[in-house]
Amino acid sequence: MTHLLTAHGFDVVAAVGSGPELAAALREHRPDVSVVDVRMPPTNTDEGLQVALAARREMPGLPILVLSQHVEQLYARELLADGTGAVGYLLKDRVFNAEQFVDAVRRVAAGGTAMDPEVIAKLVAGNANDPLAALTPREREVLELMAEGCSNAAIAARLHFSGGAVGKHTANLFTKLGIAASDDTNRRVLAVLAYLGAA
């Protein structure tokens, strides 16, 4: 992991092997972004996630990308729950696609989100309350890509829209989901939370 990130221009300030070491490193370095394995010693259960969540409570908005072997819906919801963004949740297999993985790290570092498409699919499948009933099919497509962490430019490229069209769809879905502009929260993250039924 260190070699991969260094090869793509990142300065790695620490590489640790346990939850307590991770907590200490986050406090000491306050890194621009952290890549954290859900399972870490000493418990090898969800030590990494719990340290990440505690660090974000202590340092709001601290950018963290969590890697997991399996989709755990609760983990993704917990990461998104504060509505501030700068979080990601990817399956470990995504690391093998270096370009996509590095793109996800950069998006989280920039304050965005990077959610694994498989995580999103399982969360939506398990959501009995559909908050999207008022959205058009195009608005739903835009929101799905937003949930993956795509920027408006990336959404425009994926859907073959103009940037203006994406902006219009985004504004419409914010209105339909009842998400007003605020200096305290990230509207895109709140939209994703509504999409995942976690709001």
CSV table of C-alpha atoms in Angstrom, one decimal:
chain,number,residue,atom,x,y,z
A,1,MET,CA,0.0,0.0,0.0
A,2,THR,CA,2.8,2.4,0.9
A,3,HIS,CA,4.6,1.6,-2.3
A,4,LEU,CA,1.4,2.1,-4.4
A,5,LEU,CA,0.6,5.5,-2.8
A,6,THR,CA,4.2,6.7,-3.0
A,7,ALA,CA,4.3,5.8,-6.6
A,8,HIS,CA,1.3,8.0,-7.3
A,9,GLY,CA,2.8,11.1,-5.6
A,10,PHE,CA,1.6,10.7,-2.0
A,11,ASP,CA,3.8,11.4,1.0
A,12,VAL,CA,3.1,8.6,3.4
A,13,VAL,CA,3.7,10.0,6.9
A,14,ALA,CA,3.0,6.7,8.8
A,15,ALA,CA,2.2,3.0,8.2
A,16,VAL,CA,0.8,1.3,11.3
A,17,GLY,CA,-0.3,-2.2,12.3
A,18,SER,CA,-2.8,-1.9,15.1
A,19,GLY,CA,-5.7,0.2,16.3
A,20,PRO,CA,-3.9,2.0,19.1
A,21,GLU,CA,-1.0,2.8,16.7
A,22,LEU,CA,-3.5,4.2,14.2
A,23,ALA,CA,-5.2,6.4,16.8
A,24,ALA,CA,-1.8,7.8,17.9
A,25,ALA,CA,-0.7,8.4,14.3
A,26,LEU,CA,-3.9,10.2,13.4
A,27,ARG,CA,-3.5,12.5,16.4
A,28,GLU,CA,0.1,13.2,15.7
A,29,HIS,CA,0.0,13.7,11.9
A,30,ARG,CA,-3.6,14.8,11.2
A,31,PRO,CA,-3.0,13.5,7.6
A,32,ASP,CA,-4.6,14.9,4.5
A,33,VAL,CA,-6.1,11.5,4.0
A,34,SER,CA,-5.9,8.1,5.8
A,35,VAL,CA,-6.5,4.6,4.3
A,36,VAL,CA,-7.7,2.3,7.1
A,37,ASP,CA,-8.4,-1.4,7.2
A,38,VAL,CA,-11.6,-2.2,9.0
A,39,ARG,CA,-10.0,-5.2,10.8
A,40,MET,CA,-6.9,-4.4,12.8
A,41,PRO,CA,-5.2,-5.9,15.8
A,42,PRO,CA,-5.6,-6.3,18.7
A,43,THR,CA,-9.3,-7.4,18.2
A,44,ASN,CA,-9.2,-8.1,14.5
A,45,THR,CA,-12.9,-7.3,14.4
A,46,ASP,CA,-13.7,-3.7,13.5
A,47,GLU,CA,-10.9,-2.0,15.4
A,48,GLY,CA,-9.8,0.2,12.4
A,49,LEU,CA,-13.4,1.4,11.8
A,50,GLN,CA,-13.9,2.3,15.4
A,51,VAL,CA,-10.6,4.2,15.6
A,52,ALA,CA,-11.6,6.0,12.4
A,53,LEU,CA,-15.0,7.0,13.8
A,54,ALA,CA,-13.5,8.2,17.1
A,55,ALA,CA,-10.9,10.2,15.2
A,56,ARG,CA,-13.6,12.0,13.1
A,57,ARG,CA,-15.5,12.8,16.3
A,58,GLU,CA,-12.3,14.3,17.7
A,59,MET,CA,-11.2,15.9,14.5
A,60,PRO,CA,-14.4,16.6,12.5
A,61,GLY,CA,-14.0,16.2,8.7
A,62,LEU,CA,-10.8,14.2,9.0
A,63,PRO,CA,-10.5,12.5,5.6
A,64,ILE,CA,-10.6,8.7,5.9
A,65,LEU,CA,-11.0,5.9,3.4
A,66,VAL,CA,-11.9,2.6,4.9
A,67,LEU,CA,-11.2,-0.7,3.2
A,68,SER,CA,-13.1,-3.9,4.0
A,69,GLN,CA,-13.1,-7.5,2.9
A,70,HIS,CA,-16.9,-7.6,2.9
A,71,VAL,CA,-19.8,-5.3,2.6
A,72,GLU,CA,-21.0,-4.2,6.0
A,73,GLN,CA,-24.0,-1.8,5.6
A,74,LEU,CA,-23.7,-0.5,9.2
A,75,TYR,CA,-20.1,0.5,8.6
A,76,ALA,CA,-20.9,2.6,5.5
A,77,ARG,CA,-23.8,4.3,7.3
A,78,GLU,CA,-21.7,5.1,10.4
A,79,LEU,CA,-19.1,6.7,8.2
A,80,LEU,CA,-21.5,8.9,6.4
A,81,ALA,CA,-23.7,9.7,9.4
A,82,ASP,CA,-22.1,13.0,10.4
A,83,GLY,CA,-22.9,14.4,6.9
A,84,THR,CA,-19.5,16.2,6.5
A,85,GLY,CA,-18.1,14.1,3.7
A,86,ALA,CA,-14.4,13.3,3.3
A,87,VAL,CA,-15.1,9.6,3.8
A,88,GLY,CA,-14.9,6.5,1.6
A,89,TYR,CA,-15.7,2.8,2.0
A,90,LEU,CA,-14.3,0.4,-0.6
A,91,LEU,CA,-13.9,-3.3,-0.8
A,92,LYS,CA,-10.3,-4.4,-0.7
A,93,ASP,CA,-10.5,-5.9,-4.2
A,94,ARG,CA,-10.7,-2.3,-5.6
A,95,VAL,CA,-7.1,-1.7,-4.5
A,96,PHE,CA,-6.0,-4.0,-7.4
A,97,ASN,CA,-7.2,-1.4,-9.8
A,98,ALA,CA,-4.6,1.2,-8.9
A,99,GLU,CA,-6.1,4.0,-11.1
A,100,GLN,CA,-9.6,3.7,-9.5
A,101,PHE,CA,-8.2,3.3,-6.0
A,102,VAL,CA,-5.9,6.3,-6.2
A,103,ASP,CA,-8.8,8.3,-7.7
A,104,ALA,CA,-10.9,7.4,-4.7
A,105,VAL,CA,-8.1,8.4,-2.3
A,106,ARG,CA,-7.8,11.8,-4.0
A,107,ARG,CA,-11.6,12.4,-3.9
A,108,VAL,CA,-11.7,11.7,-0.1
A,109,ALA,CA,-8.7,13.9,0.5
A,110,ALA,CA,-10.5,16.7,-1.4
A,111,GLY,CA,-13.5,16.4,0.9
A,112,GLY,CA,-15.7,14.2,-1.3
A,113,THR,CA,-17.0,10.7,-0.9
A,114,ALA,CA,-15.9,7.3,-2.5
A,115,MET,CA,-18.4,4.6,-1.9
A,116,ASP,CA,-18.0,1.1,-3.5
A,117,PRO,CA,-20.7,0.4,-6.1
A,118,GLU,CA,-21.3,-3.0,-4.4
A,119,VAL,CA,-21.8,-1.3,-1.0
A,120,ILE,CA,-24.4,1.1,-2.6
A,121,ALA,CA,-26.3,-1.7,-4.3
A,122,LYS,CA,-26.6,-3.7,-1.1
A,123,LEU,CA,-27.7,-0.6,0.9
A,124,VAL,CA,-30.3,0.4,-1.6
A,125,ALA,CA,-31.6,-3.2,-1.9
A,126,GLY,CA,-32.1,-3.3,1.9
A,127,ASN,CA,-33.9,0.0,2.1
A,128,ALA,CA,-37.6,-0.5,2.4
A,129,ASN,CA,-38.4,3.2,2.4
A,130,ASP,CA,-37.8,4.7,-1.0
A,131,PRO,CA,-36.8,8.4,-0.6
A,132,LEU,CA,-36.4,8.6,-4.4
A,133,ALA,CA,-40.1,8.3,-5.4
A,134,ALA,CA,-40.2,12.0,-6.4
A,135,LEU,CA,-37.1,11.9,-8.6
A,136,THR,CA,-37.0,11.4,-12.3
A,137,PRO,CA,-35.0,8.5,-13.8
A,138,ARG,CA,-32.2,11.0,-14.8
A,139,GLU,CA,-32.1,12.5,-11.3
A,140,ARG,CA,-31.8,9.0,-9.8
A,141,GLU,CA,-28.9,8.2,-12.2
A,142,VAL,CA,-27.1,11.4,-11.1
A,143,LEU,CA,-27.7,10.6,-7.5
A,144,GLU,CA,-26.4,7.1,-7.9
A,145,LEU,CA,-23.1,8.4,-9.4
A,146,MET,CA,-23.0,11.1,-6.7
A,147,ALA,CA,-23.2,8.3,-4.1
A,148,GLU,CA,-20.1,6.7,-5.7
A,149,GLY,CA,-18.3,9.9,-5.2
A,150,CYS,CA,-18.3,11.3,-8.7
A,151,SER,CA,-17.9,15.0,-9.3
A,152,ASN,CA,-20.3,16.9,-11.5
A,153,ALA,CA,-17.7,16.8,-14.3
A,154,ALA,CA,-17.3,13.0,-13.9
A,155,ILE,CA,-21.1,12.5,-13.9
A,156,ALA,CA,-21.4,14.6,-17.0
A,157,ALA,CA,-18.8,12.4,-18.7
A,158,ARG,CA,-20.4,9.1,-17.6
A,159,LEU,CA,-24.0,10.1,-18.6
A,160,HIS,CA,-23.0,12.2,-21.7
A,161,PHE,CA,-24.6,15.3,-20.2
A,162,SER,CA,-23.3,18.9,-20.3
A,163,GLY,CA,-22.1,20.3,-17.0
A,164,GLY,CA,-25.1,22.6,-16.9
A,165,ALA,CA,-27.5,19.7,-17.2
A,166,VAL,CA,-25.9,17.9,-14.3
A,167,GLY,CA,-26.1,21.0,-12.2
A,168,LYS,CA,-29.8,21.4,-13.0
A,169,HIS,CA,-30.5,17.7,-12.1
A,170,THR,CA,-28.5,18.1,-8.9
A,171,ALA,CA,-30.3,21.3,-7.9
A,172,ASN,CA,-33.7,19.6,-8.6
A,173,LEU,CA,-32.9,16.5,-6.5
A,174,PHE,CA,-31.7,18.6,-3.6
A,175,THR,CA,-35.0,20.4,-3.7
A,176,LYS,CA,-37.0,17.2,-4.0
A,177,LEU,CA,-35.1,15.6,-1.1
A,178,GLY,CA,-35.6,18.7,1.0
A,179,ILE,CA,-31.9,19.4,1.4
A,180,ALA,CA,-31.3,23.2,1.8
A,181,ALA,CA,-27.9,24.9,1.5
A,182,SER,CA,-26.0,25.2,4.7
A,183,ASP,CA,-22.5,26.1,5.8
A,184,ASP,CA,-22.5,23.3,8.4
A,185,THR,CA,-23.2,20.3,6.2
A,186,ASN,CA,-22.3,18.9,2.7
A,187,ARG,CA,-25.5,18.7,0.6
A,188,ARG,CA,-24.1,15.9,-1.6
A,189,VAL,CA,-23.4,13.8,1.5
A,190,LEU,CA,-26.9,14.5,2.8
A,191,ALA,CA,-28.3,13.5,-0.5
A,192,VAL,CA,-26.4,10.2,-0.5
A,193,LEU,CA,-27.6,9.6,3.1
A,194,ALA,CA,-31.2,10.1,2.0
A,195,TYR,CA,-30.5,7.8,-1.0
A,196,LEU,CA,-29.2,5.1,1.4
A,197,GLY,CA,-32.0,5.5,3.8
A,198,ALA,CA,-29.6,6.6,6.6
A,199,ALA,CA,-30.8,10.1,7.2
